[in-house]
Coordinates of C-alpha atoms and ligand atoms in Angstrom, one line a residue:
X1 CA 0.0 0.0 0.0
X2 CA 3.0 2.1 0.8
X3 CA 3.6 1.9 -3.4
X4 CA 0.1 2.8 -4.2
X5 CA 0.0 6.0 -1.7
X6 CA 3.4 7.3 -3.4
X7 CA 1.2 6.8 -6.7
X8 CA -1.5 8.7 -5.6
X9 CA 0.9 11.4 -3.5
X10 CA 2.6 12.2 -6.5
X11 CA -0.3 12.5 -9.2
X12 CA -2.7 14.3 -6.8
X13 CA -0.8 16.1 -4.2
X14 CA -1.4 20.0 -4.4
X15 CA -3.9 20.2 -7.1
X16 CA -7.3 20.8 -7.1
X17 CA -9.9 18.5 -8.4
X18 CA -11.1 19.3 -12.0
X19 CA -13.2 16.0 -11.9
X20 CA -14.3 13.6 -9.6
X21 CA -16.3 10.6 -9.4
X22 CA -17.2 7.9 -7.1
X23 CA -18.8 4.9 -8.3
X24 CA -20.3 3.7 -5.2
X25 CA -23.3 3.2 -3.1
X26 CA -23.1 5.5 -0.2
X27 CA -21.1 7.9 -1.9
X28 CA -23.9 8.9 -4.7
X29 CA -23.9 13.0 -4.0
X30 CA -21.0 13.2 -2.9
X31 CA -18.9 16.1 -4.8
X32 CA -15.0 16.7 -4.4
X33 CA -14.7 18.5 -7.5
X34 CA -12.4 21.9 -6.7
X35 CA -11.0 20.4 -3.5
X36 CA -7.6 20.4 -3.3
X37 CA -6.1 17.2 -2.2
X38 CA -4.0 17.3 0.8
X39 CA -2.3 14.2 0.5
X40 CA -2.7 10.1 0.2
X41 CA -0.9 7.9 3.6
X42 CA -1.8 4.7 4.0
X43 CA -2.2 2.4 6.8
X44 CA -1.6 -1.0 6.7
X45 CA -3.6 -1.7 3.6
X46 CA -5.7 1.1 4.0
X47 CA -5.5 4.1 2.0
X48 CA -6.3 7.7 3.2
X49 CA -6.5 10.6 0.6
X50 CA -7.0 13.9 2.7
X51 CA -8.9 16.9 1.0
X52 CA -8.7 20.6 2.1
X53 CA -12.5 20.4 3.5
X54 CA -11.4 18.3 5.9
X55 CA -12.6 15.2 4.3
X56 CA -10.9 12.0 4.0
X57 CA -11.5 9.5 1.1
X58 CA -11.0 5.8 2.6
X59 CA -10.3 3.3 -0.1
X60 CA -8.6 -0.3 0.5
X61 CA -7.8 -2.6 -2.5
X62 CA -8.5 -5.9 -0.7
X63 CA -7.7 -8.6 -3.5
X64 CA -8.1 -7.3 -6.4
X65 CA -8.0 -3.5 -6.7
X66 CA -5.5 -1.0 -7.7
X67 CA -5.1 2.4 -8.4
X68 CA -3.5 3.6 -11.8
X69 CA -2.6 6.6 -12.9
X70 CA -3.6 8.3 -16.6
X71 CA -3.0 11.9 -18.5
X72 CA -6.2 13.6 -17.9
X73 CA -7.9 13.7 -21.1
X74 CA -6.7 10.2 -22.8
X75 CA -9.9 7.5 -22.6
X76 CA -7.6 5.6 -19.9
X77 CA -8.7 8.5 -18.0
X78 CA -12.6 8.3 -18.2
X79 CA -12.8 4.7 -16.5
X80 CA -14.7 3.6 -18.9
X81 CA -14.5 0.0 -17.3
X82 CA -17.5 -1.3 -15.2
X83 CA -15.5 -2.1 -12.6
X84 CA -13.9 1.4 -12.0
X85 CA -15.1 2.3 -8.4
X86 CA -13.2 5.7 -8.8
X87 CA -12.0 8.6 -10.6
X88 CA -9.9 11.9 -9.4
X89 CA -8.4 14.1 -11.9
X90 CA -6.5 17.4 -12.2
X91 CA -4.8 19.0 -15.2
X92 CA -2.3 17.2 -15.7
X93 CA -2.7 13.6 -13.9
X94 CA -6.0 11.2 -13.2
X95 CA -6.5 8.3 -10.7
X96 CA -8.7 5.4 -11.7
X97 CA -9.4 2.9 -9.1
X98 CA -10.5 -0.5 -10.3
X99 CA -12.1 -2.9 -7.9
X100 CA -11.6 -1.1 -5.0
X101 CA -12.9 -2.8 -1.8
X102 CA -14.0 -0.5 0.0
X103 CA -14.4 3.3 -0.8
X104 CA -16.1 5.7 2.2
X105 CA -15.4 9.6 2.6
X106 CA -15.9 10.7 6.0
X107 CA -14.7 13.7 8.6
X108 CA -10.7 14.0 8.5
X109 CA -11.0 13.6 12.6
X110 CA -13.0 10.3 12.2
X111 CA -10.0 8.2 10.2
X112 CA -9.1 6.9 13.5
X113 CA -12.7 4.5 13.4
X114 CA -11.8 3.4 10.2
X115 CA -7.8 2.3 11.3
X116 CA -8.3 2.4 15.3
X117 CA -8.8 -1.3 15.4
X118 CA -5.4 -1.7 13.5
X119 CA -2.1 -3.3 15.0
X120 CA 0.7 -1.2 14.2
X121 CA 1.9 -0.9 10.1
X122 CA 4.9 -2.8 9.9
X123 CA 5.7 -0.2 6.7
X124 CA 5.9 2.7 9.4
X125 CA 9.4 4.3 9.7
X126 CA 8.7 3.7 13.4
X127 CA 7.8 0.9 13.4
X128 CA 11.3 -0.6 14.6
X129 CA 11.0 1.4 17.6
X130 CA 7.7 2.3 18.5
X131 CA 5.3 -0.7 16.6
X132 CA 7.6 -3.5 16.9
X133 CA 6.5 -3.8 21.3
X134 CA 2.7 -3.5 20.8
X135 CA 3.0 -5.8 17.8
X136 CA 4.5 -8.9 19.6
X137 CA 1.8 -8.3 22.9
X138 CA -1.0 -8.5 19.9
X139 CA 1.0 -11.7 18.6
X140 CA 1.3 -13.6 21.8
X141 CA -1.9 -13.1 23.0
X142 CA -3.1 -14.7 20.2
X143 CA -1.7 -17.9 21.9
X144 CA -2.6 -21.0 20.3
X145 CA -3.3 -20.0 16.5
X146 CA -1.2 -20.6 14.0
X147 CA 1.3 -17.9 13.2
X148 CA 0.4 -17.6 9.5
X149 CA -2.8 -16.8 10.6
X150 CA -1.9 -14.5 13.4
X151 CA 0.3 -12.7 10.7
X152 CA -2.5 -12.2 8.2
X153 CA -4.6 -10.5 11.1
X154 CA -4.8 -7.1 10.8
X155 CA -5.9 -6.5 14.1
X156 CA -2.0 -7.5 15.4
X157 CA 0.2 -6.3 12.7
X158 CA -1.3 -4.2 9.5
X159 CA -0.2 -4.5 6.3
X160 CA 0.9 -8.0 5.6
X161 CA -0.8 -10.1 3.3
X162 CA -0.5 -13.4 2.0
X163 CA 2.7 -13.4 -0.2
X164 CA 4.9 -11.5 3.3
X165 CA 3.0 -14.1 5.3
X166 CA 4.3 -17.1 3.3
X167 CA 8.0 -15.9 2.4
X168 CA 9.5 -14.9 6.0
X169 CA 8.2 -18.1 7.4
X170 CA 9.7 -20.2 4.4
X171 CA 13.4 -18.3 5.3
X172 CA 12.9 -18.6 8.9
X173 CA 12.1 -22.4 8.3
X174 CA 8.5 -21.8 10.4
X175 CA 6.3 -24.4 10.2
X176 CA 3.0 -22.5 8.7
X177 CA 0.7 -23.8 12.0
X178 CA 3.1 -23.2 14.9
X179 CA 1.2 -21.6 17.9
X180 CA 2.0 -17.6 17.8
X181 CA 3.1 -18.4 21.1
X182 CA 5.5 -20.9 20.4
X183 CA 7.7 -19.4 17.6
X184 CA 11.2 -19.1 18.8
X185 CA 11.5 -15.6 17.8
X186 CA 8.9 -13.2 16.8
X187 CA 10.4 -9.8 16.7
X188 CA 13.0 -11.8 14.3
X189 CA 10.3 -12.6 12.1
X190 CA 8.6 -9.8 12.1
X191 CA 11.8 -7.5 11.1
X192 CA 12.3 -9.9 8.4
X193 CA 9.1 -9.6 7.0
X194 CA 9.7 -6.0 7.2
X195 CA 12.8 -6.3 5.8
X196 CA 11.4 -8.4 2.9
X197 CA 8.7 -5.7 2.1
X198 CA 10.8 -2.7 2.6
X199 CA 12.8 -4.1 -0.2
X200 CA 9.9 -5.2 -2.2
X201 CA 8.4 -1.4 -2.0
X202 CA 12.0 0.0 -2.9
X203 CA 12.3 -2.1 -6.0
X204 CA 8.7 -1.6 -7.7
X205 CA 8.3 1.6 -10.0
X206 CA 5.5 2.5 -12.4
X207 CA 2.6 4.2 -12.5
X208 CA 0.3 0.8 -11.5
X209 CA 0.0 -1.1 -8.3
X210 CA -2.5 -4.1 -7.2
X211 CA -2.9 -5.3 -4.7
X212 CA -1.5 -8.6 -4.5
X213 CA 1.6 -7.1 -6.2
X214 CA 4.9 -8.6 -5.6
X215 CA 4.0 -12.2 -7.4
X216 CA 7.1 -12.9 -9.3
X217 CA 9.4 -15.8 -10.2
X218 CA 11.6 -14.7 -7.9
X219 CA 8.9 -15.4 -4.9
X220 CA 10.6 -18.6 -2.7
X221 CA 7.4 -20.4 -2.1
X222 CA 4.5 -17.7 -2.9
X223 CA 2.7 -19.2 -5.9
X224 CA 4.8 -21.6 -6.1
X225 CA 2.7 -25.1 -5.4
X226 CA 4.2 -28.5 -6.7
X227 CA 7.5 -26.9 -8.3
X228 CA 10.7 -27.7 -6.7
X229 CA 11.9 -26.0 -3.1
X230 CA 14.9 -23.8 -3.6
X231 CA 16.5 -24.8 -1.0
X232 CA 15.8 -28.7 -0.9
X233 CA 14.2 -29.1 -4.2
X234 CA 11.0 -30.7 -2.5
X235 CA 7.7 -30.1 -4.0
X236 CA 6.1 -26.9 -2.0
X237 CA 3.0 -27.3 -0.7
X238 CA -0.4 -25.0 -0.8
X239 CA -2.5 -25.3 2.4
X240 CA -4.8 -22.9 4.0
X241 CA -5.4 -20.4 6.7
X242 CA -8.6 -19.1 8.6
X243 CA -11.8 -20.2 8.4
X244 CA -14.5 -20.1 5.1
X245 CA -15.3 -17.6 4.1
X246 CA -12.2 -15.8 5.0
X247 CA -9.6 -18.7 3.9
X248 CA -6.5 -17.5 2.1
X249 CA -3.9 -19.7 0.8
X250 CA -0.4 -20.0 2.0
X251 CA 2.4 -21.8 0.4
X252 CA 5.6 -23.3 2.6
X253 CA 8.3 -26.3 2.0
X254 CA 6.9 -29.6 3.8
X255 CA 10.7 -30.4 4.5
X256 CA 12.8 -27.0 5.2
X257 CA 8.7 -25.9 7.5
X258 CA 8.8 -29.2 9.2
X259 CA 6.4 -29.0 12.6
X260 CA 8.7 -28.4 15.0
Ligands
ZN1 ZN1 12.7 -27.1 1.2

């Protein structure tokens, strides 16, 4: 998310609003057009774009969405598609949001009911020293569920998904299902997963971002189901985290993520 607020800070930031559309339910009437837009942070995988009326645009890409950017005027800029949820342009630059997952605008001083619930983002600069303390109580008081899960929950940690889940544990040799409580060292993983994204942000430039982004060849075990283990060449495994509806898949080596 860190990737798609940059996109957003640097197509929007300072300009006021020559068009504006949102394609969604409880936004019908709602009209941004002349604001100027403050800025875009996000928040774990939440995205806040401030305006100068002291509104906030909340969006979150969930699975599937993402935010491009287009020269206003050219049809990639009208969002033509039925799936565009929406639209903010200026002079020079337009954002189209496709599939967004959720889309509210609401008072600038109510953001906190939209992120208060969150653990700390493991993308803050602070996170190192102020995050990293409140994160691990959240992870060990989830006691007996398995740490995969525990890092997908944004209630603990915000911002990992299920391709920073799957990686760290794979380098870290963590079985998948190990009790949160029971993992040798959790600050350890968590500043690896850290690491891992930092870099991941740092390495991705263009004007699109999903997301799920990040899915590459180069992934260890992410994606990666039946083909050989790069470490031990054993077949990696898919399994599955969380309960239906909210199951997501997460991919390890049965050898090198023995139980312990
Ligand atoms: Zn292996």
């Amino acid at each position: 998310m860190r990737r798609t607020a940059r996109t957003l800070e640097q197509a929007l930031t300072g300009r006021p609003l020559l068009h504006a559309e949102l394609r969604w339910p409880s936004a019908v009437g709602v009209d941004l057009v002349g604001r100027t837009v403050l800025g875009t942070r996000s928040y774990g995988k939440h995205l806040l774009t401030r305006f100068d009326d002291d509104r906030t645009l909340h969006t979150h890409l969930r699975m599937e969405g993402s935010w491009s950017i287009a020269r206003t005027g050219t049809s990639a800029a009208r969002g033509r598609s039925p799936y565009v949820r929406a639209v903010l342009g200026n002079t020079v630059w337009t954002a189209v949001g496709d599939r967004l997952g959720m889309l509210d605008v609401v008072p600038t001083r109510d953001e906190h009911t939209l992120i208060g619930h969150l653990g700390p983002d493991i993308l803050d600069d602070a996170f190192p020293t102020d995050g990293l303390a409140e994160a691990l109580r959240r992870l060990k008081a989830r006691a007996a569920v398995p740490i995969a899960e525990v890092l997908l929950d944004q209630t603990v940690v915000a911002g990992i998904g299920t391709i920073w889940t799957a990686e760290p544990l794979f380098l870290l040799r963590i079985w998948p299902w190990t009790p949160a409580d029971q993992v040798a060292d959790p600050a350890g993983l968590l500043m690896t997963t850290r690491g891992l994204m930092v870099r991941a942000v740092a390495s991705t430039t263009g004007p699109t971002v999903t997301g799920e982004s990040g899915r590459g060849l180069s992934n260890y075990v992410h994606s990666r189901a039946g083909r050989p283990c790069r470490r031990c060449g054993t077949p990696i495994e898919r399994g599955e985290v969380r309960d239906a509806p909210m199951q997501r898949p997460i991919f390890f080596c049965p050898r090198c993520q023995a139980p312990g």
